[in-house]
Amino acid sequence: MPNFWDIPELVHSVVSFLSKSDQASLARVNRQLWLMAVPEIWRAVPDFRYFFLLLPADLCLWSSDIESYPASLRRQIHTSDYDRLLLHSRFTKNLHYKVETAIFGVPAEIWNLETMSMAFPHLQSLDVSVTPWATPRQTVILSPFLRPTLRKLVFSSELGQFTRTLRTISQTPTLSLQEIELNCFEGFGDLGEPARHVILSQEGLRRITIYSLGDVTDLVHAAKKLPCLTHLDVKRLWPAPEWANNRGDQEDGPERYFRSLVSLRVSGIPAGIIYLLETIKSNGITEIMVELEDFTAEWMPRDTLLALDAFKATLINLEVQIPAQFTWDLLEPTLGLDRLQQFSLTYSTPTISPQVTDSRLLQMTRAWPQLTSLHLSNYSKTPTITLVGLGYIASNCQKLRLLSVAFDGTRPVDPSSLPADDLLLEQSVMERVDVLHSRYKKGDELKITTSFFRRWWPCARIVASDMSRDEANEWEHASAASGTA
C-alpha cells in the first residue's frame, strides 16, 4: 500500500480543507510540507496588507500620520527585499484589498518599483474597496493586479478615485474580464464615460453588477457590444430616463438588447425597472429578481410587472420584493408564468386590506403547477393566510419540496375546505416546511403538525426560522413527535 505522503494530489486535497493557522503550522514541519502548505495559505488572501508584512518593516507605514513617510525610503531599495512577496504572490488567485483610514499606507515608491510588475502572475479575482474616509494620499494603484489571468474585478470607492481607476482599467489592453462589480459611493447618476469605456473594453463580460445607477440608457446601449453577458445585477436604480416615463408616446417602445441574458436582478423605483425589463430581448432568461422601492408613500404602479410576460416561455425562478403599498393588480401578471418552478414574494401588508389571502393563494397555486419552491414572507409579520390556504398549496402543488409561509392558526377551519388525505399522502415530495412567524395558540404546535402537516406532507421537516429559539424548538419537537420528519 502506498504511503499517504507519497500521493501529492491527496495531500494537497487534505491541506486545502485546513484552516489558515493549521496550514501555517504544517508549513513549519519540514520542507516537503512547506511546499504543500504555502500555496494554499496564499491562494486566497483576505487582506492585501498581509503581503507587506513580508517586506522590511521600514518600507511600509503603520502610523496615524499618513503624511510622513519614513526617511529610510531614501535608501536604495534592493530587489531582494521583495523576494518573499514575489514568491508568495505567484500562488495567489483571490485577493481582497481594502483601504480605510490613515492607519495604513503604502508609499508610492513601492508601487512604482519595476519588480512589482512581476507580482501576482496568476491572479483571477480581485476585490478592492476604498472607503470614503480614506485620505487622498492613499491612492490605489491597480496596475500590479491587472493581469491577463484576471477574470473577476470588484471595485468600490468615492467618485474621484473611482474615475481614475476606471480609466486605468479601460487602458489595459491585456485585460480580459468575465465578471465586474462597480460601486461608486457617491452614486453614478448616469453610467459615466469611464464606466462605459470599461464595460465596452471587455467584450467577454458574462456578469455585471452596478450600484446606484441613475440612468440605465448608457448600460442598455453598451449591451450591444456584450454578446456573452448572461447575468446582470443593477442595485438601487433610481431616476428613470426622461423618455422612459413617457414611453407611451413611442409606438414600438424602447429598442431591445441583452439578447444572451439568463439572469436579471434589479432593485429601484418602478419606472426605471419597467424600462429595463422592456429592453431585454433574451429568449433564454430563466431567473429574475425584482425589488420595488418607492419612498413617495404612494401605491405601486399596476403595470410594473407586465413586461414579465415576454419571458413566460423560459422563466422558472421569480423573486419579487414589495416593501411599499400595493394592490393585487400588481401581481396578476405573474399568474401567466405557467412554467415557474421557484417563486419568492416578500411584501408588506397594505393598510387598507390584505392582498395575499387564501383565495389569492388558490389562484397562484393553480397557475403554477410546476412549483418546487414557494416562499411568502410578510414584512409586517401579520399572517393573512390560514390553514385553508396551506391546504390549497398541498392539493395544487404536488411537486413542491420547499415551503416557507406564515399562517394564522387561530382562525377556525372548515374541514370540508381541506383536501382529502388519499389525494396527497402517496404523492407528497415535500422536504421542508418553514412556518416563519405564524400566529397560533401557545401549545398548538403538535396539534397543528399532527392534524394537518402530517396528512399533507408526511416526510417534511417542520421548522420555524423567524421565531425565538424556544418557539423554534417547540416546532422541532412537534415535527419529530408527529412523525413528519
Short mmCIF file of N, CA and C in Angstrom, two decimals, residues 54-139:
data_model
loop_
_atom_site.label_atom_id
_atom_site.label_comp_id
_atom_site.label_asym_id
_atom_site.label_seq_id
_atom_site.Cartn_x
_atom_site.Cartn_y
_atom_site.Cartn_z
N LEU A 54 5.56 40.89 4.74
CA LEU A 54 6.71 40.13 4.27
C LEU A 54 7.89 41.03 3.95
N LEU A 55 7.64 42.34 3.82
CA LEU A 55 8.68 43.29 3.46
C LEU A 55 9.39 43.79 4.71
N PRO A 56 10.58 44.37 4.56
CA PRO A 56 11.22 45.02 5.71
C PRO A 56 10.29 46.05 6.33
N ALA A 57 10.26 46.11 7.65
CA ALA A 57 9.27 46.93 8.34
C ALA A 57 9.34 48.40 7.97
N ASP A 58 10.52 48.89 7.62
CA ASP A 58 10.63 50.33 7.37
C ASP A 58 10.19 50.72 5.96
N LEU A 59 9.72 49.76 5.17
CA LEU A 59 9.25 50.10 3.84
C LEU A 59 7.76 50.43 3.81
N CYS A 60 7.07 50.14 4.89
CA CYS A 60 5.64 50.42 4.96
C CYS A 60 5.35 51.28 6.16
N LEU A 61 4.24 51.97 6.09
CA LEU A 61 3.89 52.92 7.13
C LEU A 61 2.70 52.41 7.93
N TRP A 62 2.94 52.14 9.20
CA TRP A 62 1.87 51.77 10.12
C TRP A 62 1.79 52.91 11.13
N SER A 63 1.14 53.97 10.77
CA SER A 63 1.15 55.18 11.58
C SER A 63 -0.14 55.94 11.37
N SER A 64 -0.50 56.78 12.33
CA SER A 64 -1.67 57.63 12.18
C SER A 64 -1.36 58.85 11.34
N ASP A 65 -0.08 59.07 11.05
CA ASP A 65 0.33 60.23 10.26
C ASP A 65 0.67 59.77 8.85
N ILE A 66 -0.30 59.83 7.98
CA ILE A 66 -0.11 59.35 6.61
C ILE A 66 0.78 60.28 5.80
N GLU A 67 0.97 61.51 6.28
CA GLU A 67 1.73 62.49 5.51
C GLU A 67 3.24 62.27 5.64
N SER A 68 3.69 61.62 6.71
CA SER A 68 5.13 61.50 6.93
C SER A 68 5.60 60.10 6.59
N TYR A 69 6.26 59.96 5.47
CA TYR A 69 6.80 58.68 5.08
C TYR A 69 8.14 58.49 5.79
N PRO A 70 8.52 57.26 6.09
CA PRO A 70 9.78 57.02 6.80
C PRO A 70 10.98 57.46 5.98
N ALA A 71 11.94 58.04 6.66
CA ALA A 71 13.12 58.55 5.98
C ALA A 71 13.93 57.43 5.34
N SER A 72 13.74 56.22 5.84
CA SER A 72 14.52 55.10 5.32
C SER A 72 14.22 54.81 3.86
N LEU A 73 13.11 55.35 3.36
CA LEU A 73 12.79 55.12 1.95
C LEU A 73 13.80 55.81 1.04
N ARG A 74 14.58 56.72 1.63
CA ARG A 74 15.58 57.40 0.80
C ARG A 74 16.77 56.49 0.50
N ARG A 75 16.86 55.38 1.27
CA ARG A 75 17.95 54.45 0.99
C ARG A 75 17.63 53.67 -0.28
N GLN A 76 18.60 53.03 -0.82
CA GLN A 76 18.39 52.24 -2.02
C GLN A 76 17.64 50.96 -1.65
N ILE A 77 16.55 50.71 -2.36
CA ILE A 77 15.75 49.52 -2.10
C ILE A 77 16.20 48.42 -3.05
N HIS A 78 16.58 47.30 -2.49
CA HIS A 78 17.09 46.20 -3.29
C HIS A 78 15.97 45.25 -3.69
N THR A 79 16.15 44.65 -4.83
CA THR A 79 15.15 43.69 -5.31
C THR A 79 14.97 42.55 -4.31
N SER A 80 16.03 42.21 -3.60
CA SER A 80 15.95 41.11 -2.64
C SER A 80 14.93 41.38 -1.54
N ASP A 81 14.62 42.64 -1.29
CA ASP A 81 13.62 42.98 -0.28
C ASP A 81 12.24 42.45 -0.67
N TYR A 82 12.04 42.17 -1.94
CA TYR A 82 10.72 41.78 -2.41
C TYR A 82 10.64 40.30 -2.80
N ASP A 83 11.72 39.58 -2.56
CA ASP A 83 11.76 38.18 -2.98
C ASP A 83 10.61 37.38 -2.38
N ARG A 84 10.37 37.56 -1.09
CA ARG A 84 9.32 36.77 -0.46
C ARG A 84 7.94 37.16 -0.96
N LEU A 85 7.73 38.47 -1.16
CA LEU A 85 6.43 38.91 -1.70
C LEU A 85 6.19 38.31 -3.08
N LEU A 86 7.22 38.35 -3.95
CA LEU A 86 7.07 37.81 -5.30
C LEU A 86 6.87 36.30 -5.27
N LEU A 87 7.54 35.64 -4.32
CA LEU A 87 7.41 34.20 -4.21
C LEU A 87 5.99 33.80 -3.86
N HIS A 88 5.43 34.43 -2.83
CA HIS A 88 4.11 34.03 -2.37
C HIS A 88 2.99 34.55 -3.28
N SER A 89 3.22 35.70 -3.92
CA SER A 89 2.16 36.26 -4.77
C SER A 89 1.89 35.39 -5.99
N ARG A 90 2.85 34.55 -6.37
CA ARG A 90 2.60 33.71 -7.55
C ARG A 90 1.59 32.60 -7.26
N PHE A 91 1.30 32.36 -5.97
CA PHE A 91 0.28 31.39 -5.60
C PHE A 91 -1.12 32.01 -5.50
N THR A 92 -1.17 33.32 -5.42
CA THR A 92 -2.43 34.00 -5.11
C THR A 92 -3.36 34.04 -6.32
N LYS A 93 -4.60 33.58 -6.08
CA LYS A 93 -5.63 33.63 -7.12
C LYS A 93 -6.78 34.56 -6.73
N ASN A 94 -7.05 34.71 -5.44
CA ASN A 94 -8.12 35.58 -4.97
C ASN A 94 -7.55 36.56 -3.95
N LEU A 95 -7.78 37.86 -4.17
CA LEU A 95 -7.18 38.87 -3.32
C LEU A 95 -8.19 39.97 -2.98
N HIS A 96 -8.24 40.34 -1.69
CA HIS A 96 -9.06 41.45 -1.22
C HIS A 96 -8.13 42.58 -0.77
N TYR A 97 -8.49 43.79 -1.16
CA TYR A 97 -7.64 44.94 -0.84
C TYR A 97 -8.57 46.07 -0.38
N LYS A 98 -8.51 46.39 0.90
CA LYS A 98 -9.38 47.42 1.46
C LYS A 98 -8.56 48.55 2.06
N VAL A 99 -8.81 49.77 1.59
CA VAL A 99 -8.13 50.95 2.10
C VAL A 99 -9.12 51.73 2.95
N GLU A 100 -8.82 51.87 4.24
CA GLU A 100 -9.77 52.52 5.14
C GLU A 100 -9.24 53.86 5.61
N THR A 101 -8.88 53.95 6.87
CA THR A 101 -8.41 55.21 7.44
C THR A 101 -6.92 55.34 7.22
N ALA A 102 -6.32 56.31 7.87
CA ALA A 102 -4.89 56.57 7.70
C ALA A 102 -4.03 55.66 8.57
N ILE A 103 -4.56 54.53 8.98
CA ILE A 103 -3.78 53.62 9.81
C ILE A 103 -2.68 52.96 8.98
N PHE A 104 -2.99 52.73 7.72
CA PHE A 104 -2.04 52.00 6.89
C PHE A 104 -1.87 52.71 5.56
N GLY A 105 -0.64 52.80 5.11
CA GLY A 105 -0.38 53.39 3.81
C GLY A 105 0.78 52.71 3.13
N VAL A 106 0.74 52.66 1.83
CA VAL A 106 1.83 52.08 1.06
C VAL A 106 2.45 53.19 0.23
N PRO A 107 3.68 53.58 0.50
CA PRO A 107 4.30 54.67 -0.26
C PRO A 107 4.34 54.36 -1.74
N ALA A 108 4.19 55.40 -2.54
CA ALA A 108 4.17 55.22 -3.99
C ALA A 108 5.46 54.61 -4.51
N GLU A 109 6.58 54.82 -3.77
CA GLU A 109 7.85 54.26 -4.20
C GLU A 109 7.78 52.74 -4.34
N ILE A 110 7.02 52.12 -3.45
CA ILE A 110 6.90 50.66 -3.50
C ILE A 110 6.10 50.24 -4.73
N TRP A 111 4.98 50.94 -4.96
CA TRP A 111 4.13 50.57 -6.09
C TRP A 111 4.86 50.73 -7.42
N ASN A 112 5.73 51.75 -7.49
CA ASN A 112 6.34 52.08 -8.77
C ASN A 112 7.58 51.26 -9.10
N LEU A 113 7.99 50.39 -8.18
CA LEU A 113 9.16 49.57 -8.45
C LEU A 113 8.87 48.60 -9.59
N GLU A 114 9.86 48.40 -10.44
CA GLU A 114 9.69 47.52 -11.58
C GLU A 114 9.43 46.09 -11.14
N THR A 115 9.98 45.70 -9.99
CA THR A 115 9.78 44.33 -9.52
C THR A 115 8.31 44.03 -9.23
N MET A 116 7.51 45.05 -8.89
CA MET A 116 6.10 44.82 -8.61
C MET A 116 5.35 44.36 -9.85
N SER A 117 5.87 44.66 -11.01
CA SER A 117 5.21 44.24 -12.25
C SER A 117 5.25 42.74 -12.44
N MET A 118 6.07 42.05 -11.65
CA MET A 118 6.16 40.59 -11.74
C MET A 118 5.30 39.89 -10.70
N ALA A 119 4.65 40.67 -9.83
CA ALA A 119 3.85 40.06 -8.77
C ALA A 119 2.49 39.60 -9.29
N PHE A 120 1.90 38.65 -8.59
CA PHE A 120 0.54 38.16 -8.86
C PHE A 120 0.35 37.70 -10.31
N PRO A 121 1.20 36.82 -10.81
CA PRO A 121 1.08 36.40 -12.22
C PRO A 121 -0.14 35.53 -12.51
N HIS A 122 -0.76 34.95 -11.47
CA HIS A 122 -1.89 34.05 -11.71
C HIS A 122 -3.18 34.55 -11.03
N LEU A 123 -3.25 35.82 -10.73
CA LEU A 123 -4.42 36.38 -10.04
C LEU A 123 -5.67 36.24 -10.90
N GLN A 124 -6.75 35.73 -10.30
CA GLN A 124 -8.01 35.52 -11.02
C GLN A 124 -9.14 36.41 -10.51
N SER A 125 -9.14 36.75 -9.22
CA SER A 125 -10.22 37.53 -8.64
C SER A 125 -9.65 38.62 -7.73
N LEU A 126 -10.12 39.86 -7.92
CA LEU A 126 -9.63 41.00 -7.15
C LEU A 126 -10.80 41.81 -6.62
N ASP A 127 -10.79 42.07 -5.32
CA ASP A 127 -11.84 42.86 -4.67
C ASP A 127 -11.18 44.04 -3.97
N VAL A 128 -11.41 45.26 -4.49
CA VAL A 128 -10.78 46.47 -3.96
C VAL A 128 -11.86 47.42 -3.46
N SER A 129 -11.70 47.87 -2.22
CA SER A 129 -12.65 48.83 -1.64
C SER A 129 -11.89 49.96 -0.99
N VAL A 130 -12.17 51.18 -1.46
CA VAL A 130 -11.56 52.38 -0.89
C VAL A 130 -12.66 53.16 -0.20
N THR A 131 -12.68 53.18 1.11
CA THR A 131 -13.76 53.81 1.86
C THR A 131 -13.75 55.32 1.66
N PRO A 132 -14.90 55.97 1.80
CA PRO A 132 -14.97 57.42 1.56
C PRO A 132 -14.08 58.24 2.47
N TRP A 133 -13.70 57.70 3.64
CA TRP A 133 -12.89 58.47 4.58
C TRP A 133 -11.40 58.18 4.44
N ALA A 134 -11.00 57.44 3.40
CA ALA A 134 -9.58 57.24 3.15
C ALA A 134 -8.98 58.56 2.68
N THR A 135 -7.74 58.83 3.04
CA THR A 135 -7.12 60.11 2.70
C THR A 135 -6.70 60.14 1.24
N PRO A 136 -6.57 61.34 0.65
CA PRO A 136 -6.17 61.43 -0.75
C PRO A 136 -4.83 60.78 -1.05
N ARG A 137 -3.92 60.74 -0.04
CA ARG A 137 -2.61 60.15 -0.28
C ARG A 137 -2.68 58.64 -0.46
N GLN A 138 -3.78 58.05 -0.04
CA GLN A 138 -3.91 56.60 -0.14
C GLN A 138 -4.43 56.22 -1.53
N THR A 139 -3.68 56.56 -2.52
CA THR A 139 -4.08 56.27 -3.89
C THR A 139 -3.93 54.78 -4.17
#
